Coordinates of N, CA, C and O in Angstrom, one line a residue:
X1 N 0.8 -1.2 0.0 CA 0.0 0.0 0.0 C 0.9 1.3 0.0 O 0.4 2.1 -0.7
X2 N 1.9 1.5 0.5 CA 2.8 2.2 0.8 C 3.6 2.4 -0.2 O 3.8 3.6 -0.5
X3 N 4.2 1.7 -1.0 CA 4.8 1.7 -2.1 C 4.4 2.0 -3.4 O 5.3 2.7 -4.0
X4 N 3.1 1.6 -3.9 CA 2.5 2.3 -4.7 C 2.8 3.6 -5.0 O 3.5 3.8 -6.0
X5 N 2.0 5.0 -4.0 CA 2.1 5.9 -4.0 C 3.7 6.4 -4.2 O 3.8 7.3 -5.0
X6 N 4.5 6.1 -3.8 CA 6.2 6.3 -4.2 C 6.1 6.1 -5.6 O 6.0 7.1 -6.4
X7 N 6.2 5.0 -6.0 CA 6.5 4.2 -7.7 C 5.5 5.8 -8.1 O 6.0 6.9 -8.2
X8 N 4.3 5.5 -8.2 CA 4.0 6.5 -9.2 C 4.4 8.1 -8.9 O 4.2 9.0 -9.7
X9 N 5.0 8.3 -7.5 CA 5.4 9.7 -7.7 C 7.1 9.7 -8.4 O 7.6 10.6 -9.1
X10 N 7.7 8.8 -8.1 CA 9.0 8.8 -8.8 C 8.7 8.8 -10.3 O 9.4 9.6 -11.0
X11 N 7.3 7.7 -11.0 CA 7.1 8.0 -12.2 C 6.9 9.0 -12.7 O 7.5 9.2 -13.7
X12 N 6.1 9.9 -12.1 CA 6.0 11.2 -12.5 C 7.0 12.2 -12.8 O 7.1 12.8 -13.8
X13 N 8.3 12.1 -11.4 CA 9.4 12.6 -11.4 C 10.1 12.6 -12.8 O 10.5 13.6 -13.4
X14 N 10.4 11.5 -13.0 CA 11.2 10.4 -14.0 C 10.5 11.4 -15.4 O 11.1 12.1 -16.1
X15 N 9.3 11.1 -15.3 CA 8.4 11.1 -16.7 C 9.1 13.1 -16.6 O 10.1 13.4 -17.3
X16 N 8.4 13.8 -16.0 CA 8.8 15.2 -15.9 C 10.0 15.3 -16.0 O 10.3 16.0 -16.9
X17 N 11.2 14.7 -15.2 CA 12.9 15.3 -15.9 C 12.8 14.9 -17.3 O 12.9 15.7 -18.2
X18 N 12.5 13.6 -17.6 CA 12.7 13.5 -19.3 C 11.9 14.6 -20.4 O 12.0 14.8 -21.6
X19 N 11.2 15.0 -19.7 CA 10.2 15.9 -20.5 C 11.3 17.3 -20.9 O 11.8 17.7 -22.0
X20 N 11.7 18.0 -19.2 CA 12.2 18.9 -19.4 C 13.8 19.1 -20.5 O 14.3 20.0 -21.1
X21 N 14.3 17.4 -20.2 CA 15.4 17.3 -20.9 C 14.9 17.5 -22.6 O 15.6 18.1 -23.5
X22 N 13.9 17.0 -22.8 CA 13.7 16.8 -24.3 C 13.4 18.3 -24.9 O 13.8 18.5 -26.1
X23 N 12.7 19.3 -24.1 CA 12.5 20.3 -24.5 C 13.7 21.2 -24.4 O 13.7 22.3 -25.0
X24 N 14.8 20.8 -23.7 CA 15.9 21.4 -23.3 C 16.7 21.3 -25.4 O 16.8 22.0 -26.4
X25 N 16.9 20.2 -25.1 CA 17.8 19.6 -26.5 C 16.9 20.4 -27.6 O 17.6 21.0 -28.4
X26 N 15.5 20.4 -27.8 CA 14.9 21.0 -29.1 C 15.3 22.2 -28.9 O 16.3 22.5 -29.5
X27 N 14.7 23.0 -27.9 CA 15.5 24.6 -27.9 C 16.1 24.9 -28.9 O 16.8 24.0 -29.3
X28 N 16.0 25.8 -29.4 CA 17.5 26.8 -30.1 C 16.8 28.5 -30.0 O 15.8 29.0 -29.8
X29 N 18.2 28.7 -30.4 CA 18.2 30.5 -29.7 C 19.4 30.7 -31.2 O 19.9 29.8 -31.8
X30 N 19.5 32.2 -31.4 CA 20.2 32.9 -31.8 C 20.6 33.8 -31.3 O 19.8 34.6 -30.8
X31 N 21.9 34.0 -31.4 CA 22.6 35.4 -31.4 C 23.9 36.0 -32.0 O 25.0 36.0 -31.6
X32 N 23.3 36.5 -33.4 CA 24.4 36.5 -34.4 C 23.9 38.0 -34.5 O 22.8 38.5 -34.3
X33 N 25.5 39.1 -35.1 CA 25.6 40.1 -35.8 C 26.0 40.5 -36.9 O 27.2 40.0 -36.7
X34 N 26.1 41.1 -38.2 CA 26.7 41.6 -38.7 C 26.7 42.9 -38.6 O 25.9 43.7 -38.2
X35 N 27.9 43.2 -39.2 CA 28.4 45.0 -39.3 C 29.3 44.9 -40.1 O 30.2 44.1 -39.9
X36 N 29.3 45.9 -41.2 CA 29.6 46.6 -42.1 C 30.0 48.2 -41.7 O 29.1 49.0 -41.4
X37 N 31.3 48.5 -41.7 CA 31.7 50.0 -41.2 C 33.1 50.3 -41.1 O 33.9 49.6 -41.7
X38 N 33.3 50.9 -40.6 CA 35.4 52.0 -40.5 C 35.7 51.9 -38.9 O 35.0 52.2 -38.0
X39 N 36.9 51.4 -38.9 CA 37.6 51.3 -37.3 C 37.6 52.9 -36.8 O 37.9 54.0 -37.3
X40 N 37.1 52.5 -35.9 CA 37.4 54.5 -35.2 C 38.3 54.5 -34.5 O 38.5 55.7 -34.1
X41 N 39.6 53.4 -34.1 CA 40.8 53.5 -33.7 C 41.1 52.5 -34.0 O 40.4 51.6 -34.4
X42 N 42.9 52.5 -33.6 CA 43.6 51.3 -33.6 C 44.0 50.1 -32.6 O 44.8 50.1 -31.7
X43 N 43.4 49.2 -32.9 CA 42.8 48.3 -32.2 C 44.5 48.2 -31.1 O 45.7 48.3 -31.3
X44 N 43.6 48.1 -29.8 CA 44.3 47.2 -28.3 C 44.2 46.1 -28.1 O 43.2 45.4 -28.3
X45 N 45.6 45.7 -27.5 CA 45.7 43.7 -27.0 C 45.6 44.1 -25.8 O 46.3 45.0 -25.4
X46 N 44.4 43.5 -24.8 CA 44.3 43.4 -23.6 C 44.9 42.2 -23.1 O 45.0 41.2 -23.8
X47 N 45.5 42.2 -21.5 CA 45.5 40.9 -20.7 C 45.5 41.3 -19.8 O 46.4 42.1 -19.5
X48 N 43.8 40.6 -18.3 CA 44.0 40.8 -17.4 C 44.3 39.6 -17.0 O 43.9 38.5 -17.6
X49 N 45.1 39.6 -15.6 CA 46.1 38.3 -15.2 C 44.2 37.4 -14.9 O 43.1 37.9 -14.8
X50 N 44.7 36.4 -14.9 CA 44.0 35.0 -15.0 C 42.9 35.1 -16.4 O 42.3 34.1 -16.6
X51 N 42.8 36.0 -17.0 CA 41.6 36.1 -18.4 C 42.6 35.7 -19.2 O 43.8 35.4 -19.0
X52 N 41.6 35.7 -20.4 CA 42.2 35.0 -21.9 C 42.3 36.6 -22.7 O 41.5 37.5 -22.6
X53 N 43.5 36.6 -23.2 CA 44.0 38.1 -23.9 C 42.8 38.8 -25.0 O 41.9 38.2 -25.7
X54 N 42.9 39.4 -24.9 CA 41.6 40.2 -25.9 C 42.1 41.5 -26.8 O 42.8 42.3 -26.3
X55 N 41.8 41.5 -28.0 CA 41.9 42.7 -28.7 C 40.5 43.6 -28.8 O 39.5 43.0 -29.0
X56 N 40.6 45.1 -28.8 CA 39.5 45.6 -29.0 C 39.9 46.5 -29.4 O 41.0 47.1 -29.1
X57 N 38.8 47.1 -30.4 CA 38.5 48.3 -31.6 C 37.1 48.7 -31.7 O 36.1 48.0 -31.7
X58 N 37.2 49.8 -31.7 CA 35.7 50.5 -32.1 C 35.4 50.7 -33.5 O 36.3 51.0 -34.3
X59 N 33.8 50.4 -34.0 CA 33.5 50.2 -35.2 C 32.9 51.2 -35.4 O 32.9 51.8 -34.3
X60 N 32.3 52.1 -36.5 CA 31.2 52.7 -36.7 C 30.7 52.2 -38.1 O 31.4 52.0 -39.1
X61 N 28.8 52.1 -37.7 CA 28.1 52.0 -38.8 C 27.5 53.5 -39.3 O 27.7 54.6 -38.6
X62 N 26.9 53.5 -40.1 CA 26.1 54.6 -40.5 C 24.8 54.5 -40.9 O 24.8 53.5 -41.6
X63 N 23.6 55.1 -40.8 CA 23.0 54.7 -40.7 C 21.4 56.3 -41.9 O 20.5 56.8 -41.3
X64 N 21.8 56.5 -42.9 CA 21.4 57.6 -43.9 C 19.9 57.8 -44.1 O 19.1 56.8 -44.2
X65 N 19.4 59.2 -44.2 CA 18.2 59.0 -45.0 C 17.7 60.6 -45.0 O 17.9 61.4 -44.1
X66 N 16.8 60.7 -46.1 CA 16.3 62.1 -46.5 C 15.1 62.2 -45.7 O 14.3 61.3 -45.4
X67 N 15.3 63.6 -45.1 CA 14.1 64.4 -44.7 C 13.3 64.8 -45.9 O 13.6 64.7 -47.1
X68 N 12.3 65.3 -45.4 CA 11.8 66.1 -46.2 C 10.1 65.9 -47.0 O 9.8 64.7 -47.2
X69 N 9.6 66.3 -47.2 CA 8.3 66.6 -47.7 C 7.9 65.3 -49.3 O 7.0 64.5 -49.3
X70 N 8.6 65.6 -50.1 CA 8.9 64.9 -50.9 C 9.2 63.6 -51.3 O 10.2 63.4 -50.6
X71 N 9.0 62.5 -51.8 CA 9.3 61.0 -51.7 C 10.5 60.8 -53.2 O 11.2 59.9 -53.5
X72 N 10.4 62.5 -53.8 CA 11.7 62.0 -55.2 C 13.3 62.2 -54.8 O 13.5 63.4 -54.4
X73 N 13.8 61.7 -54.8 CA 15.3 62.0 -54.4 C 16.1 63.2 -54.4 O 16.9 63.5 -53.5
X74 N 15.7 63.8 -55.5 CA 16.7 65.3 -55.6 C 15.9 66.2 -54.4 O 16.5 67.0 -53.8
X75 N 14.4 65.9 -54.2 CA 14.4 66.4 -52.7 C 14.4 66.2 -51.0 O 14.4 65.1 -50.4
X76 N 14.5 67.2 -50.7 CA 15.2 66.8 -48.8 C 16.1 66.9 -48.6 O 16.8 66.9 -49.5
X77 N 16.6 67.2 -47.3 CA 17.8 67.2 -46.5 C 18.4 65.2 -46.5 O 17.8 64.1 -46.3
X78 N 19.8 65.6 -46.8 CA 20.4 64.1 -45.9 C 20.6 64.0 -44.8 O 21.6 64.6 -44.4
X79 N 19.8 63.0 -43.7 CA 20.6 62.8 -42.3 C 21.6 61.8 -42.2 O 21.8 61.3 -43.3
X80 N 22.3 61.5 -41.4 CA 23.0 60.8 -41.4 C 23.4 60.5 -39.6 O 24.1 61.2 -38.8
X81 N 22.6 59.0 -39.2 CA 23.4 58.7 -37.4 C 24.3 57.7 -38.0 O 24.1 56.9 -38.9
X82 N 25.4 57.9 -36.9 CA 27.0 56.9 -36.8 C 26.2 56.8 -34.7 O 25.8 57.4 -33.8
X83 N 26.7 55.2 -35.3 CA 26.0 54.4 -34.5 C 28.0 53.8 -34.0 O 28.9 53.9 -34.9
X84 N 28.4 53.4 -33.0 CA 29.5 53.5 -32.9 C 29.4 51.9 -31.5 O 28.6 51.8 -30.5
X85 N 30.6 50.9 -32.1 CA 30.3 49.3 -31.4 C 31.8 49.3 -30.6 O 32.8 50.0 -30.9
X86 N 31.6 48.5 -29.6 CA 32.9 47.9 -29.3 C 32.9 46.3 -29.9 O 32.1 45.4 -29.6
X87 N 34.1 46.4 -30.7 CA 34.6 44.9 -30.7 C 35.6 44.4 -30.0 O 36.6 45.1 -29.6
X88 N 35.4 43.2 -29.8 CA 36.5 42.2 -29.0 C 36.5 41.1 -29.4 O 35.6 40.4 -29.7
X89 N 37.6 41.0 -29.3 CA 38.1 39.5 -30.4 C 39.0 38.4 -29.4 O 40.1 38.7 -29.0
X90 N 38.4 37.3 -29.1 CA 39.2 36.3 -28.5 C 40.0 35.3 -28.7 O 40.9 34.8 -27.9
X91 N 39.5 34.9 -30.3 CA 39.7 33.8 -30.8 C 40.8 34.4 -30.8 O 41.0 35.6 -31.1
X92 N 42.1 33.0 -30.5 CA 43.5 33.6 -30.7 C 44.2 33.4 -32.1 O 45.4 33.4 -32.0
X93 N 43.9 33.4 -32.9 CA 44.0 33.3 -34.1 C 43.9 34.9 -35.0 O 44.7 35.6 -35.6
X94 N 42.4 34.7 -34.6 CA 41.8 35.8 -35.1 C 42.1 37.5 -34.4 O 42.1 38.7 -34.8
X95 N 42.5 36.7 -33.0 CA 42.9 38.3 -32.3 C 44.1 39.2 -32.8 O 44.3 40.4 -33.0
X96 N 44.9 38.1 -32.8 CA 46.3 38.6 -33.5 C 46.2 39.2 -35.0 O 46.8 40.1 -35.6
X97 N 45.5 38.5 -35.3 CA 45.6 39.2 -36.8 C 44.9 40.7 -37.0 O 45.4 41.6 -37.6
X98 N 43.5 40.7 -36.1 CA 43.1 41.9 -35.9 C 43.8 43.2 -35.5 O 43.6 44.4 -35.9
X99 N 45.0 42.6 -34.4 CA 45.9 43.4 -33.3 C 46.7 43.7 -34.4 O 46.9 44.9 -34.4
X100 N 47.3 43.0 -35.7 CA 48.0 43.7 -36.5 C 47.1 44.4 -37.9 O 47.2 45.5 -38.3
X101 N 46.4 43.5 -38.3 CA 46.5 44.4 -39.3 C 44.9 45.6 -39.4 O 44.7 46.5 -40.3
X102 N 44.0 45.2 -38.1 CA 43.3 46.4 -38.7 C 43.7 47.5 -38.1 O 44.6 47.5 -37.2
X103 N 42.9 48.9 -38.7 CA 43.8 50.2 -38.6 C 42.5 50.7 -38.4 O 41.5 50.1 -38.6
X104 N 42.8 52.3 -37.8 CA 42.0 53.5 -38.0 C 41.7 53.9 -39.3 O 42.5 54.3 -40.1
X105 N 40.2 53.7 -39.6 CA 39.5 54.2 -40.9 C 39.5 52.9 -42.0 O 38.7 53.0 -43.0
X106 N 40.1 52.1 -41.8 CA 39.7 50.5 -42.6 C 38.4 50.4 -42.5 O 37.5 50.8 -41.7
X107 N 38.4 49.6 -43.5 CA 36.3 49.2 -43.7 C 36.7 47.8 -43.9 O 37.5 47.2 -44.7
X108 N 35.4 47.5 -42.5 CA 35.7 45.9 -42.5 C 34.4 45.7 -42.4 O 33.5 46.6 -42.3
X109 N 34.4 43.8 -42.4 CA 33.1 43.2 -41.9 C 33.2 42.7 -40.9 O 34.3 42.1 -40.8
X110 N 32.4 42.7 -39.7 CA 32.4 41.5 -38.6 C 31.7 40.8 -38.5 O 30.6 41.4 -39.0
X111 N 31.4 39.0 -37.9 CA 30.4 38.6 -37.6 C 30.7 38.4 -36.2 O 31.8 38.2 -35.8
X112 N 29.8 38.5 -35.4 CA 29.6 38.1 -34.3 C 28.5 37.7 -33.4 O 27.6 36.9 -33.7
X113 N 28.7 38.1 -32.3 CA 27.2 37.7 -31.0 C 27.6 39.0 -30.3 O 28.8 39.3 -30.1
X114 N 26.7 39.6 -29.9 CA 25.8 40.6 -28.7 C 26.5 39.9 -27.1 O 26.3 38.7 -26.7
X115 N 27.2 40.5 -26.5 CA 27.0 40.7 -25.4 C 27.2 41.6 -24.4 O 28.0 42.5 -24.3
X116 N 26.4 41.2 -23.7 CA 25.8 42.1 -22.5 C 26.8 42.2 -21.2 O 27.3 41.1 -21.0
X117 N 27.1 43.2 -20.4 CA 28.0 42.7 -19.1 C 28.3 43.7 -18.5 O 27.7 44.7 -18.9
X118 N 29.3 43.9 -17.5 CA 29.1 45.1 -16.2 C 30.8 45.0 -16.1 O 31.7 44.1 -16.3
X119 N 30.7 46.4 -15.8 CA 32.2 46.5 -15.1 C 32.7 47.6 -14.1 O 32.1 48.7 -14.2
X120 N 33.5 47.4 -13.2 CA 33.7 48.3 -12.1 C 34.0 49.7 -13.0 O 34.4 49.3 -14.1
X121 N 34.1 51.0 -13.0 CA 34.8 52.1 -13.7 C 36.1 52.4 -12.5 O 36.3 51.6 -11.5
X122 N 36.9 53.7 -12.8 CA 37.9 53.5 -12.2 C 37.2 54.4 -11.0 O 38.2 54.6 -10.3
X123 N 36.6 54.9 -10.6 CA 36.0 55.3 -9.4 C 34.8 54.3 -8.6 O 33.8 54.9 -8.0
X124 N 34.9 52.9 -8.6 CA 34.1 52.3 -8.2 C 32.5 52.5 -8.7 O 31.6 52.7 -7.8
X125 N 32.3 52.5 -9.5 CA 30.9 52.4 -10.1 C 30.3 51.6 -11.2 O 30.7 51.7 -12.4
X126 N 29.2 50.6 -10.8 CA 29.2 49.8 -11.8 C 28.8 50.3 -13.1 O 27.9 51.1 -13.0
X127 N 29.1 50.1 -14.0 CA 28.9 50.5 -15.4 C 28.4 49.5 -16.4 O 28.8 48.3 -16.1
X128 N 27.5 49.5 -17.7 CA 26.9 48.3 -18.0 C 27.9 48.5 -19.5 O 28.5 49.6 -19.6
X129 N 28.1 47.5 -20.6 CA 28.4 47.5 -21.4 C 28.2 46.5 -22.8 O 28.4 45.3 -22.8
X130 N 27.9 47.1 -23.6 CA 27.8 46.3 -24.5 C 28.5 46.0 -25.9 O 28.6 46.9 -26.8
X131 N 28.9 44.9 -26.1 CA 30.2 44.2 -26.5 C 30.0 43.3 -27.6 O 29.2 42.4 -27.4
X132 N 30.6 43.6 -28.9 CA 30.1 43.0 -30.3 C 31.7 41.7 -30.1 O 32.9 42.0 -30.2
X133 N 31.1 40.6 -30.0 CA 32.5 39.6 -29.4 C 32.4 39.0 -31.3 O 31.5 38.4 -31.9
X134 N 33.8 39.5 -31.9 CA 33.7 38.9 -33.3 C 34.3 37.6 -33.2 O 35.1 37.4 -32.4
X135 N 33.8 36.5 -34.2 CA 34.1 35.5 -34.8 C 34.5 35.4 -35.9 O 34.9 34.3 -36.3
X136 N 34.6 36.6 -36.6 CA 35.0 36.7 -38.0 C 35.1 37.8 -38.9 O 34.1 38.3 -39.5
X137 N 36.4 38.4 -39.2 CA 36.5 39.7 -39.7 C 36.9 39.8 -41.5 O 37.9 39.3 -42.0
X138 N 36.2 40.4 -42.0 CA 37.0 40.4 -43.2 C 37.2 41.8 -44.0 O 36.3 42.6 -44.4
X139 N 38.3 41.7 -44.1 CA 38.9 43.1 -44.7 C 38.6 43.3 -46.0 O 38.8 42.4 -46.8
X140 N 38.1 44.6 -46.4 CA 37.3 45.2 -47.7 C 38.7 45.9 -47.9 O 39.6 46.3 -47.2
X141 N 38.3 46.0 -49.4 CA 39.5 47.2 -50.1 C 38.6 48.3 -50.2 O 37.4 48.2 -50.3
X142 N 39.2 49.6 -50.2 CA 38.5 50.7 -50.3 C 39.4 51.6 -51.3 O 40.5 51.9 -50.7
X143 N 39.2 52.2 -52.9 CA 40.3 52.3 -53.5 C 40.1 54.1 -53.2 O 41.0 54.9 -53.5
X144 N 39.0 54.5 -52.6 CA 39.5 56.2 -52.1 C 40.7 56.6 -51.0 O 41.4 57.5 -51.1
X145 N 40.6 55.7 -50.1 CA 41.4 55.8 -48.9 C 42.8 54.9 -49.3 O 43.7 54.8 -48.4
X146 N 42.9 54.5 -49.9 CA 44.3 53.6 -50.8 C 45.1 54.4 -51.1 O 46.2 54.4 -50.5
X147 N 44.8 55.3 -52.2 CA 45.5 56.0 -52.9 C 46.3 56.6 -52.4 O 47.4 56.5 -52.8
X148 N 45.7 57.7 -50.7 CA 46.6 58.7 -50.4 C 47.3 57.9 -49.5 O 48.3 58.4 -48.9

């Protein structure tokens, strides 16, 4: 009599973790970026003692479009927002190469993931930040900025 009620609550148990595992495994998520844009500086090799070394550079995208009354082209004003990322590069492969060869004002592509995260500032204050972590960069030729 006593046992019964066990068996089927362990079944239930049993039956409910396999459930949650199965729904665990189907899951999927994304978090992918692209950006298209010009280094706003020349990238830094970080290393804090016990982390994995990091390079980082700031990107800017741009982001254009006419004001104005009109829907034909030759009328309106052009706006124009520069939207401005931090990248960080870990992969050691890819960091080093970043650390040498991108520059201030190069036009590159990155792919990456979005993340999110906190840091002390140097007056004790948490600060939030957000961090374009690339997986993959690839260098465009640009033949205006070549020449000179």
């Amino acid at each position: 009599m006593f046992r019964r009620p066990v068996l089927q609550v362990l079944r239930q148990f049993v039956r409910h973790e396999s459930e949650i595992a199965t729904s665990l495994v189907l899951e999927r998520s994304l978090n992918r970026v692209q950006l298209l844009g010009r280094v706003g500086q020349d990238p830094v090799l970080r290393q804090v003692e016990g982390k994995n070394p990091v390079t980082i550079f700031s990107l800017a995208t741009n982001e254009m479009w006419r004001s104005g009354e009109s829907e034909a082209y030759q009328m309106g004003d052009v706006n124009q927002k520069t939207t401005w990322h931090r990248i960080s590069v870990f992969r050691p492969g890819l960091r080093d190469v970043a650390y040498q060869y991108v520059k201030k004002g190069s036009r590159i592509y990155v792919e990456g993931k979005v993340d999110y995260g906190e840091y002390m500032d140097k007056n004790n204050v948490r600060r939030q930040a957000t961090t374009i972590i690339a997986d993959n960069i690839i260098f465009l030729s640009d033949q205006t900025r070549e020449k000179s």
